[in-house]
PDB file of C-alpha atoms and ligand atoms in Angstrom:
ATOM      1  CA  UNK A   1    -136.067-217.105  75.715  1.00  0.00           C
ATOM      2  CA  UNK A   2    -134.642-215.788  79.314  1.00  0.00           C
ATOM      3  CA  UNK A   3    -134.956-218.730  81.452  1.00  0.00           C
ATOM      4  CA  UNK A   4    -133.971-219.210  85.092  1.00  0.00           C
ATOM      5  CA  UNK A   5    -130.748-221.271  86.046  1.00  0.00           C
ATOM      6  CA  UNK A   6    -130.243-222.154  89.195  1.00  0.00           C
ATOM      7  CA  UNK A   7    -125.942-221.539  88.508  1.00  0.00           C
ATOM      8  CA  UNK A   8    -125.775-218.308  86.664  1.00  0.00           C
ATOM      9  CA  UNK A   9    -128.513-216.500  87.131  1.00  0.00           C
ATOM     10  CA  UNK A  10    -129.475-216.784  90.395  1.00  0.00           C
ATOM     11  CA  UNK A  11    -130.279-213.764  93.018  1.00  0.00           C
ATOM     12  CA  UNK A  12    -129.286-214.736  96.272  1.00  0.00           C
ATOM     13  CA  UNK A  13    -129.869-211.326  98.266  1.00  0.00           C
ATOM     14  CA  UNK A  14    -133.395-209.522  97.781  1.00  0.00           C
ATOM     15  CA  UNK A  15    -134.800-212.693  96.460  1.00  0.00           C
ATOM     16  CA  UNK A  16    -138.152-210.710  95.760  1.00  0.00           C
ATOM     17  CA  UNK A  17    -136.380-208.265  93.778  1.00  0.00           C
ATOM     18  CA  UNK A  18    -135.329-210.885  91.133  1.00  0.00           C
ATOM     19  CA  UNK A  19    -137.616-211.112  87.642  1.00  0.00           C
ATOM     20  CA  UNK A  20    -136.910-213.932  85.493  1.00  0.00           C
ATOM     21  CA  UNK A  21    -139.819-213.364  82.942  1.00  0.00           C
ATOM     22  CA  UNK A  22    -139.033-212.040  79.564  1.00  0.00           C
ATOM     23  CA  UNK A  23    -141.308-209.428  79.513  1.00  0.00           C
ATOM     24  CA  UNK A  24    -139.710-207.309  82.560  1.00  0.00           C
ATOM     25  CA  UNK A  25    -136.249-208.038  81.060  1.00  0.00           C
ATOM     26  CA  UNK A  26    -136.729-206.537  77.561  1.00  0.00           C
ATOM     27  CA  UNK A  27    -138.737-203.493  79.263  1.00  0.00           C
ATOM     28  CA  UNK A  28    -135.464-203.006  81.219  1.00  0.00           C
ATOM     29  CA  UNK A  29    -133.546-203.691  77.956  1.00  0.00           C
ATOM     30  CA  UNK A  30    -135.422-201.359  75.919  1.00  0.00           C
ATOM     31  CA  UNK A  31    -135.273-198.704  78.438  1.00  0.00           C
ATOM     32  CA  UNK A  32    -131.321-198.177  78.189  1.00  0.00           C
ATOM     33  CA  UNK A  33    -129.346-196.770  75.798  1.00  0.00           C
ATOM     34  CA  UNK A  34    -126.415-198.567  76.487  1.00  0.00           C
ATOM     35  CA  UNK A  35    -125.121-201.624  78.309  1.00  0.00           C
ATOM     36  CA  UNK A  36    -121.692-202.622  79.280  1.00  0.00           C
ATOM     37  CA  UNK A  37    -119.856-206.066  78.006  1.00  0.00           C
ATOM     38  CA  UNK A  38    -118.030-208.159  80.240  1.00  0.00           C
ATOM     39  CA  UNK A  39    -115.722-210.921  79.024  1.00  0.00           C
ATOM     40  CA  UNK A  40    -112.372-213.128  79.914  1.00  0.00           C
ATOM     41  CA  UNK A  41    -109.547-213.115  77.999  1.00  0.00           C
ATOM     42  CA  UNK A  42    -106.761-214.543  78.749  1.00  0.00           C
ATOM     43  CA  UNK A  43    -107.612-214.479  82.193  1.00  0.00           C
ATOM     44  CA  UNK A  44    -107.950-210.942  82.298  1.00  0.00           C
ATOM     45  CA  UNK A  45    -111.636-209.924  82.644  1.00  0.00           C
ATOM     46  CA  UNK A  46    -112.987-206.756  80.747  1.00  0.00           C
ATOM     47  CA  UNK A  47    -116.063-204.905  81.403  1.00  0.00           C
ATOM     48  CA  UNK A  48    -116.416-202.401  78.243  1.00  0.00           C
ATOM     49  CA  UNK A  49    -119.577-199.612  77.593  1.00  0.00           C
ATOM     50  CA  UNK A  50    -121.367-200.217  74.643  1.00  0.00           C
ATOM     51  CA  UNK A  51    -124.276-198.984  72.633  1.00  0.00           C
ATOM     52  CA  UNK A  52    -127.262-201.768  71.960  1.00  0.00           C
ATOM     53  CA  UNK A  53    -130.262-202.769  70.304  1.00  0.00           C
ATOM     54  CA  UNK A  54    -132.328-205.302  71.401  1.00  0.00           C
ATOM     55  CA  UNK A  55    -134.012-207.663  69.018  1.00  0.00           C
ATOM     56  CA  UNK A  56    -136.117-210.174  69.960  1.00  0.00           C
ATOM     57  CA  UNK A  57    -133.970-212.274  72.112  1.00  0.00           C
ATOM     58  CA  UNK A  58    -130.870-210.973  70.920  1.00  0.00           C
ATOM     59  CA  UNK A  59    -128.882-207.635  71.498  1.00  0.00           C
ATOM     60  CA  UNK A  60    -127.078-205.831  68.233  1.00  0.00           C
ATOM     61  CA  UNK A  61    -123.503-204.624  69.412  1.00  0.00           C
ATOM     62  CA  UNK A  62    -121.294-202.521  67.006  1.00  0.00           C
ATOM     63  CA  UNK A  63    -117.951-201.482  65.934  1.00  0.00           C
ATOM     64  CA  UNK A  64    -114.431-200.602  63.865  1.00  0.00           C
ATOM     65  CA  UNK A  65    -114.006-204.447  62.991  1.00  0.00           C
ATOM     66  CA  UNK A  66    -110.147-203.973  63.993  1.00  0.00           C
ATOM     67  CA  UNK A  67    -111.544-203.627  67.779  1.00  0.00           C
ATOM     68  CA  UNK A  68    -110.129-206.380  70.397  1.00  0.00           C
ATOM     69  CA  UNK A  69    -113.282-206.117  71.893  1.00  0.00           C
ATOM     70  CA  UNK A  70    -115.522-207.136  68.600  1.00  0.00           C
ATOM     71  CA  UNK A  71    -113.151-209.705  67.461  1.00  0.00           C
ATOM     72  CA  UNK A  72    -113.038-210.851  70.772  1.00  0.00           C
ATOM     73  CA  UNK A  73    -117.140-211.121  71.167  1.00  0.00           C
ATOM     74  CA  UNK A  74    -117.105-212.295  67.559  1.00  0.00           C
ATOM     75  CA  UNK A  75    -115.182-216.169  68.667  1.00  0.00           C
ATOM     76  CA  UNK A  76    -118.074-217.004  70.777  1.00  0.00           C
ATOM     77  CA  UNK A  77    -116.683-216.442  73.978  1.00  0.00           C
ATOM     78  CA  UNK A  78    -119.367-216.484  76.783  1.00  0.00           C
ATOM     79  CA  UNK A  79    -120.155-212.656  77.861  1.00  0.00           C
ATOM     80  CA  UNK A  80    -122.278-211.271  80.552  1.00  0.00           C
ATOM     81  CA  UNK A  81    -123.778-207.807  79.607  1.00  0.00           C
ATOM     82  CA  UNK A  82    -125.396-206.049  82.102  1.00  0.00           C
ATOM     83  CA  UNK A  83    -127.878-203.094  81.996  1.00  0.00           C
ATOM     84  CA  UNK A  84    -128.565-200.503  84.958  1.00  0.00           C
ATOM     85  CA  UNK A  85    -130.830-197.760  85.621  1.00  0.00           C
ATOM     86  CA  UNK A  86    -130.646-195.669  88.597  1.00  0.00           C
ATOM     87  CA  UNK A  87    -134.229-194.549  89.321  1.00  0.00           C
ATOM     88  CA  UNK A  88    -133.209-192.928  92.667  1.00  0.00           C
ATOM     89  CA  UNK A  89    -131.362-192.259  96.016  1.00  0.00           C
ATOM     90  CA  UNK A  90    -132.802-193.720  99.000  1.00  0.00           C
ATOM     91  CA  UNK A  91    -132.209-191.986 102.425  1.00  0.00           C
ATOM     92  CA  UNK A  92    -132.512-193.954 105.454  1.00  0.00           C
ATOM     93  CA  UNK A  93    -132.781-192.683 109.125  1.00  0.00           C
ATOM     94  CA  UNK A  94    -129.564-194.483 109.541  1.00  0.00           C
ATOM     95  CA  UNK A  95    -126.451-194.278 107.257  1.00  0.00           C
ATOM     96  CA  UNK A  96    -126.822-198.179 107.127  1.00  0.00           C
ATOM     97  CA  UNK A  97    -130.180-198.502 105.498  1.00  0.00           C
ATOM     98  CA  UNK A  98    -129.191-195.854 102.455  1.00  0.00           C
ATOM     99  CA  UNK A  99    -129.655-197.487  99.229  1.00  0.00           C
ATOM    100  CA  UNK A 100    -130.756-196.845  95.720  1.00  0.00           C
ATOM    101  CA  UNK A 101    -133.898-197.691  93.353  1.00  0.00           C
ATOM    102  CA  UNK A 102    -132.928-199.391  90.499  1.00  0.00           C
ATOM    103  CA  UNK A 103    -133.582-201.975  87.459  1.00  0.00           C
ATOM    104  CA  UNK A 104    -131.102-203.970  86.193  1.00  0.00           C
ATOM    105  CA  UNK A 105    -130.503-207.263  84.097  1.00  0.00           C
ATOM    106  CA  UNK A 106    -128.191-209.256  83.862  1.00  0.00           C
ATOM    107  CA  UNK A 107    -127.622-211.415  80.958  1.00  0.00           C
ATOM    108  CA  UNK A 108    -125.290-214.764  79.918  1.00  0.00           C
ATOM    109  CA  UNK A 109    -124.769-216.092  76.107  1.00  0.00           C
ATOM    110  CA  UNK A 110    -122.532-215.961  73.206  1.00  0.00           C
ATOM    111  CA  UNK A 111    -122.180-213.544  70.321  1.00  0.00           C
ATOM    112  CA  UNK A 112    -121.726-214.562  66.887  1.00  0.00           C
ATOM    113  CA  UNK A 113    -120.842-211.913  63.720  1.00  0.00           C
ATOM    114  CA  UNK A 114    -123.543-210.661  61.206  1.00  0.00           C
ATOM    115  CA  UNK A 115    -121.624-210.735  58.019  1.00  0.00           C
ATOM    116  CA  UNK A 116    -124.794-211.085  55.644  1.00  0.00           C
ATOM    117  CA  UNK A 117    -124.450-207.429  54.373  1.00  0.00           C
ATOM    118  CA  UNK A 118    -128.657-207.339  54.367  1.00  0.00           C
ATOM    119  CA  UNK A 119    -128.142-208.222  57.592  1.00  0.00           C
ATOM    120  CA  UNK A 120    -125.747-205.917  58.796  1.00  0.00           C
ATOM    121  CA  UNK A 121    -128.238-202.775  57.142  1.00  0.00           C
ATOM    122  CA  UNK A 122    -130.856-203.894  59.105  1.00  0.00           C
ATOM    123  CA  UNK A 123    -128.907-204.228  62.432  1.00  0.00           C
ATOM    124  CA  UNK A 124    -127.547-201.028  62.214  1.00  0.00           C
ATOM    125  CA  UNK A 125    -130.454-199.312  61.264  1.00  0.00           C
ATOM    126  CA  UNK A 126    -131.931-201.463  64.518  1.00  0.00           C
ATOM    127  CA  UNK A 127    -129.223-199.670  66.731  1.00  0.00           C
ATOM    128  CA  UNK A 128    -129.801-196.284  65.321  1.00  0.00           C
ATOM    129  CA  UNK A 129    -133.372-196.094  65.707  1.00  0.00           C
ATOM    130  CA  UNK A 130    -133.183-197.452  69.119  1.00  0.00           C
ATOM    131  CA  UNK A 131    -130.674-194.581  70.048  1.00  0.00           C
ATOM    132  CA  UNK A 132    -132.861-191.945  68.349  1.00  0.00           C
ATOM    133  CA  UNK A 133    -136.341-193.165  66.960  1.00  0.00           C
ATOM    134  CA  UNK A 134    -137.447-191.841  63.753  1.00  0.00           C
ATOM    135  CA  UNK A 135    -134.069-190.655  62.859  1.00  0.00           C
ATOM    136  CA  UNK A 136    -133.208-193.314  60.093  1.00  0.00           C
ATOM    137  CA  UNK A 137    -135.843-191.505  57.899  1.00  0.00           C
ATOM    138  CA  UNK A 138    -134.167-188.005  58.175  1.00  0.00           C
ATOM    139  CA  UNK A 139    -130.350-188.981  57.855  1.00  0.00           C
ATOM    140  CA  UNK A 140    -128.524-190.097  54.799  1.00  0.00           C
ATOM    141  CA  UNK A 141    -128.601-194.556  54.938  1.00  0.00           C
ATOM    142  CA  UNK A 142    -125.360-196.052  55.168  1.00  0.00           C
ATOM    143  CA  UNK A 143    -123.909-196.910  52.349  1.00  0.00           C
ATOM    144  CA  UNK A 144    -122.790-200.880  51.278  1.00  0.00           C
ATOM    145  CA  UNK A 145    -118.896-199.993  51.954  1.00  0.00           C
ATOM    146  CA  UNK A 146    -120.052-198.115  55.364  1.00  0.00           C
ATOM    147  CA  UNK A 147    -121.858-201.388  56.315  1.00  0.00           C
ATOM    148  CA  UNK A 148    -119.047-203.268  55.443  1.00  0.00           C
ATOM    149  CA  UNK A 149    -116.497-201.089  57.559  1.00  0.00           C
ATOM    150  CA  UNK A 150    -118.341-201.901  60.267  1.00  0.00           C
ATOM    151  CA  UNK A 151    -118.142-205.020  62.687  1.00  0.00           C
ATOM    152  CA  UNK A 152    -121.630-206.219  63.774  1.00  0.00           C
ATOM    153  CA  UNK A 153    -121.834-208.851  66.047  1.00  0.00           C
ATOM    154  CA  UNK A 154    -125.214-210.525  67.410  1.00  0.00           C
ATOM    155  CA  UNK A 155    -124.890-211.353  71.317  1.00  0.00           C
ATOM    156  CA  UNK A 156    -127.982-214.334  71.875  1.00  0.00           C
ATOM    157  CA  UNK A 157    -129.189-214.115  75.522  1.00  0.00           C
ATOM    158  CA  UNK A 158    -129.086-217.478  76.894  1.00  0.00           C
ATOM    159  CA  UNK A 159    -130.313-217.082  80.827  1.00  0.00           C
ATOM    160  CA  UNK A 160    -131.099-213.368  82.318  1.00  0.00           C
ATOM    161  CA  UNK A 161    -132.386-211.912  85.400  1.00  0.00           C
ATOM    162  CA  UNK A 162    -133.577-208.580  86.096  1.00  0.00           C
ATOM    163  CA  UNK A 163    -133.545-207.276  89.600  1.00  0.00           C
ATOM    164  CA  UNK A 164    -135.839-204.436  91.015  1.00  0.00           C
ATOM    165  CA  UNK A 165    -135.762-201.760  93.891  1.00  0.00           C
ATOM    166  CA  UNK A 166    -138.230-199.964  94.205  1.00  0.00           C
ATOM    167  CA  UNK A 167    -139.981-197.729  97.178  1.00  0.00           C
ATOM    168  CA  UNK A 168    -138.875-195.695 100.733  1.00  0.00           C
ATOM    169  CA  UNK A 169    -135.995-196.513 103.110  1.00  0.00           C
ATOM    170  CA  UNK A 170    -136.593-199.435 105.231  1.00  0.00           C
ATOM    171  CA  UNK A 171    -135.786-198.229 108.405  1.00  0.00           C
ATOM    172  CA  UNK A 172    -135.819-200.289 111.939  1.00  0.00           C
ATOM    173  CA  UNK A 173    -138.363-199.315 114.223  1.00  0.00           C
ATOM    174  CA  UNK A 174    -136.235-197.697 116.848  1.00  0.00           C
ATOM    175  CA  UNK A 175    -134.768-195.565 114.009  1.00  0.00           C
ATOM    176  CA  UNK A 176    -138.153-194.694 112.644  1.00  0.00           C
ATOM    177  CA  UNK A 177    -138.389-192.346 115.632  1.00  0.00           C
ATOM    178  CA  UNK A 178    -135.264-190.574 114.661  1.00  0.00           C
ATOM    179  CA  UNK A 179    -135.747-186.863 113.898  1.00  0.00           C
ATOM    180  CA  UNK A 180    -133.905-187.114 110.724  1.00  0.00           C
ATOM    181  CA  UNK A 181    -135.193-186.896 107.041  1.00  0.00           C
ATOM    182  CA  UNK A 182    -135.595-190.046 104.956  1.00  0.00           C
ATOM    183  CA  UNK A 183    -137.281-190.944 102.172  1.00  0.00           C
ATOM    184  CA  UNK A 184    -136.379-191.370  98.118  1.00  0.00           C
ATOM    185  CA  UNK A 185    -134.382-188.775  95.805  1.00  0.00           C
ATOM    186  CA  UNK A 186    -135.790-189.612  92.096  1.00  0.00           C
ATOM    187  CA  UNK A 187    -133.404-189.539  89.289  1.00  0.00           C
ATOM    188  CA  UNK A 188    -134.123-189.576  86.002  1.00  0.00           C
ATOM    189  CA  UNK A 189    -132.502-189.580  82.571  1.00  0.00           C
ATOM    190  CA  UNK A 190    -133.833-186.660  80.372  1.00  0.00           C
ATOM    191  CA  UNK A 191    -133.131-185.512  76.999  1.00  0.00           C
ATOM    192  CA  UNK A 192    -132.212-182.028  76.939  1.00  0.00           C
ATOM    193  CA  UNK A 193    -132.777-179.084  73.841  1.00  0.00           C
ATOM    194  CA  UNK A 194    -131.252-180.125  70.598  1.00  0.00           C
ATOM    195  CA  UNK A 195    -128.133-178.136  70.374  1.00  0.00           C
ATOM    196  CA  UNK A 196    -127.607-177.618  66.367  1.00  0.00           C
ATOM    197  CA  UNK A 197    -124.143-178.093  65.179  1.00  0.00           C
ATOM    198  CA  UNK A 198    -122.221-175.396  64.923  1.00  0.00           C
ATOM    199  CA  UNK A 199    -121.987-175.930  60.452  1.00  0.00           C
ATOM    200  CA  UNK A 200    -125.706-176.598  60.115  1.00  0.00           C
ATOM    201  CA  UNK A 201    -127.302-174.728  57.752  1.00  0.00           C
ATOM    202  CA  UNK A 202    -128.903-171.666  59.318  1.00  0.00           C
ATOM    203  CA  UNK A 203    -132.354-172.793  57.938  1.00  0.00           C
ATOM    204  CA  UNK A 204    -132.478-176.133  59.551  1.00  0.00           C
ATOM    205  CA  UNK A 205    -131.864-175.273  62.791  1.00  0.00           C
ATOM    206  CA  UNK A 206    -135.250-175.375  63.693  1.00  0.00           C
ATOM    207  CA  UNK A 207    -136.115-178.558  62.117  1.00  0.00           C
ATOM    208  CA  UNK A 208    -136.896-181.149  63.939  1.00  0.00           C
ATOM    209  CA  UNK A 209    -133.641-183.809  64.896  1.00  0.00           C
ATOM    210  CA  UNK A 210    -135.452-186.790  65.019  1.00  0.00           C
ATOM    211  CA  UNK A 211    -139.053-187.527  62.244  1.00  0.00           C
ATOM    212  CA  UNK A 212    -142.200-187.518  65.537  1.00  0.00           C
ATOM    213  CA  UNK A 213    -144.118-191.261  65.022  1.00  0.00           C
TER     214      UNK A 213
HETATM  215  C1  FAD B   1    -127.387-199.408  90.804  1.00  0.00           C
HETATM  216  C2  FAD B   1    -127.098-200.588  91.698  1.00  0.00           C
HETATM  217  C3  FAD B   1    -126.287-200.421  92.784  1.00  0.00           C
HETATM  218  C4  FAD B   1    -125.987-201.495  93.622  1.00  0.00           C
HETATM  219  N1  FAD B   1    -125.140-201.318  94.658  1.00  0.00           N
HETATM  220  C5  FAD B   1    -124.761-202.373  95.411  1.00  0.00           C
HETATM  221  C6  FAD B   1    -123.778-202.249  96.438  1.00  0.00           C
HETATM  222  O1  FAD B   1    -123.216-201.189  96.661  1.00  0.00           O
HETATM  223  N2  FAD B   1    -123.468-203.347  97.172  1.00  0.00           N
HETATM  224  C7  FAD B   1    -124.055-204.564  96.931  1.00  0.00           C
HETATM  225  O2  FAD B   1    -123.721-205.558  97.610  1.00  0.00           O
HETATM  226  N3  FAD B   1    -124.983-204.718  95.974  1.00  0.00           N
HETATM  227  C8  FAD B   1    -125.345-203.661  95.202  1.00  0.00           C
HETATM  228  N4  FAD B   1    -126.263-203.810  94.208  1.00  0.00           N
HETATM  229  C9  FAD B   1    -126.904-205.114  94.079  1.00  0.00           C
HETATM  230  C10 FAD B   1    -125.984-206.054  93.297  1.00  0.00           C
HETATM  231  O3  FAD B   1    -126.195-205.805  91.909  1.00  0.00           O
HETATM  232  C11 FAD B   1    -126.314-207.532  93.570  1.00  0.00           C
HETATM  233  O4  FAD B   1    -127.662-207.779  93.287  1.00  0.00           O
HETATM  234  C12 FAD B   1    -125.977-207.871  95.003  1.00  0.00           C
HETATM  235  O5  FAD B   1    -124.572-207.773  95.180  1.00  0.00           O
HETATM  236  C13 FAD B   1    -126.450-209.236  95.426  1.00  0.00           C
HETATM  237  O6  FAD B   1    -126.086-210.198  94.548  1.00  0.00           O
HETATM  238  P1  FAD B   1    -126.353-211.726  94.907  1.00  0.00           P
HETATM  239  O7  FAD B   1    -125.406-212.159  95.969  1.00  0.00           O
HETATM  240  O8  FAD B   1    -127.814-211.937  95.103  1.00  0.00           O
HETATM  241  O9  FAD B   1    -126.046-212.369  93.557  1.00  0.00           O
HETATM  242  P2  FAD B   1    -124.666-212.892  93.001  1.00  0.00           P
HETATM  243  O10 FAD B   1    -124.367-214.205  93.647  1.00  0.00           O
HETATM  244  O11 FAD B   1    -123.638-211.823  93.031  1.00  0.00           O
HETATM  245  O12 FAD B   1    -125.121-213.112  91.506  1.00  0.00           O
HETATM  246  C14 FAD B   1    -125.871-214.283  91.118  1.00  0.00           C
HETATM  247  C15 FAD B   1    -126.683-213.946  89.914  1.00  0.00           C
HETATM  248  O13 FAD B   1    -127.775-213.087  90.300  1.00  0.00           O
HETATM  249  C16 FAD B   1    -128.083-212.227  89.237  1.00  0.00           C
HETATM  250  N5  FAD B   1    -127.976-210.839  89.705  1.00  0.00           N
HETATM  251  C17 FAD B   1    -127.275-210.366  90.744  1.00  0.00           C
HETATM  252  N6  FAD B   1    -127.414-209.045  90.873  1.00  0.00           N
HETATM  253  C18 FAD B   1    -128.232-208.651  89.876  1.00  0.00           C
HETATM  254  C19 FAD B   1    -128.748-207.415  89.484  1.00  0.00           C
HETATM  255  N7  FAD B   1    -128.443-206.270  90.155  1.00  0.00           N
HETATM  256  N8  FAD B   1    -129.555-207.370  88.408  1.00  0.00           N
HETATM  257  C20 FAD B   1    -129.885-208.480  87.734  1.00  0.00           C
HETATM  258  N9  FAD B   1    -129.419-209.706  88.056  1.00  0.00           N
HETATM  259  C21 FAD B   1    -128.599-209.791  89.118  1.00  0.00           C
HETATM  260  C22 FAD B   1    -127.065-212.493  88.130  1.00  0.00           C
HETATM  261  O14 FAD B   1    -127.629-213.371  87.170  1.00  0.00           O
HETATM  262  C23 FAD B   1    -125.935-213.172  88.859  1.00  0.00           C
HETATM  263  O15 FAD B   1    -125.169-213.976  88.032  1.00  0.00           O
HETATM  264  C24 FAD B   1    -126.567-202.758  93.356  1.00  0.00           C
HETATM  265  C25 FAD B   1    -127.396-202.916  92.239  1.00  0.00           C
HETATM  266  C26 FAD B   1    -127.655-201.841  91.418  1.00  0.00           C
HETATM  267  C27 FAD B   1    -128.527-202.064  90.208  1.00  0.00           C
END
């Protein structure tokens, strides 16, 4: 489980805004779509987008098992993935105090590579239905020589943190006075109309893209 270390994971500014309890960083976790790898190789770091699942402790990563970046992940080199969501835009009296809400974790282990090919089903089907839930049930399953085209590697969270801003501008006092608008700009991440594809069958464009729960 996440635990707190006092030399990795850490926050040192906004102590109060540091979590270290599982259940705030998998809500954080769950809540993203994707999440963005960071390793050393070679001296060289590399900080690389990626789609996720989370299960139980672990996050699912995929990809074309000729990658760098998989076989990379896949010699159990330590990574740090990190997950962000901008909730909004903070506007302070003075340019000084701007700032954003946000969640984020932060999270230190190894990966290892799923090559059990009942394994490998069920972690793919784990990423697909956290990208779109319900769609596994509509779409055709992969088949054995899809799964096995595919690089799957398991990334085990060792130690995580989670850091939270939430709330108005924190102005001075003096500023406070100012005659100058403040407060918080939300921003949110919404899905948008389905847009059919352009060789879908006339008579499923109105279906529905993803089976409701
Ligand atoms: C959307 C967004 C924008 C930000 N913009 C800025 C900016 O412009 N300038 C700036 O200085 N800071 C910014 N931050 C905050 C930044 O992420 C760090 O928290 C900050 O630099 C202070 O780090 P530290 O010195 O406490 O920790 P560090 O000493 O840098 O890190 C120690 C440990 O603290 C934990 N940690 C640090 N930051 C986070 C985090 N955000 N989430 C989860 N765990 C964390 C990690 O485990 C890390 O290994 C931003 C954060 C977010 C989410």
């Amino acid at each position: 489980m996440p635990r707190q270390q006092p030399d990795r994971n850490r926050i040192n500014r906004h102590k109060e805004r540091g979590h270290y309890d599982t259940e705030t960083i998998h809500a954080i976790l769950d809540q993203a779509k994707i999440c963005h790898v960071g390793f050393n190789m070679d001296g060289q770091p590399f900080v690389i987008p990626m789609a996720f699942a989370r299960q139980g402790n672990s996050l699912l990563l995929h990809g074309a098992p000729n990658s760098r970046l998989l076989g990379q992940l896949a010699s159990g080199f330590p990574v740090c993935v990190t997950i962000t969501h901008l909730d909004g835009l903070v506007l302070a009296r003075s340019t000084f105090h701007h700032s954003m809400n946000f969640r984020s974790v932060v999270a230190f282990g190894t990966a290892r590579p799923v090559n059990d090919l009942e394994e490998k089903h069920a972690a793919l089907i784990a990423l697909t239905e956290h990208l779109t839930p319900g769609r596994t049930t509509l779409a055709r399953a992969a088949t054995d020589q899809e799964v096995m085209a595919t690089a799957v590697v398991r990334f085990e969270i060792e130690e995580a943190s989670a850091k939270v801003r939430r709330g108005p501008p924190l102005d001075s006092p003096k500023d406070r006075q100012l005659d100058v608008w403040a407060g918080v700009i939300p921003i949110h991440s919404v899905e948008g109309e389905p847009i059919p594809a352009p060789d879908l069958k006339p008579e499923l464009c109105t279906q529905e893209p993803v089976k409701p729960a």
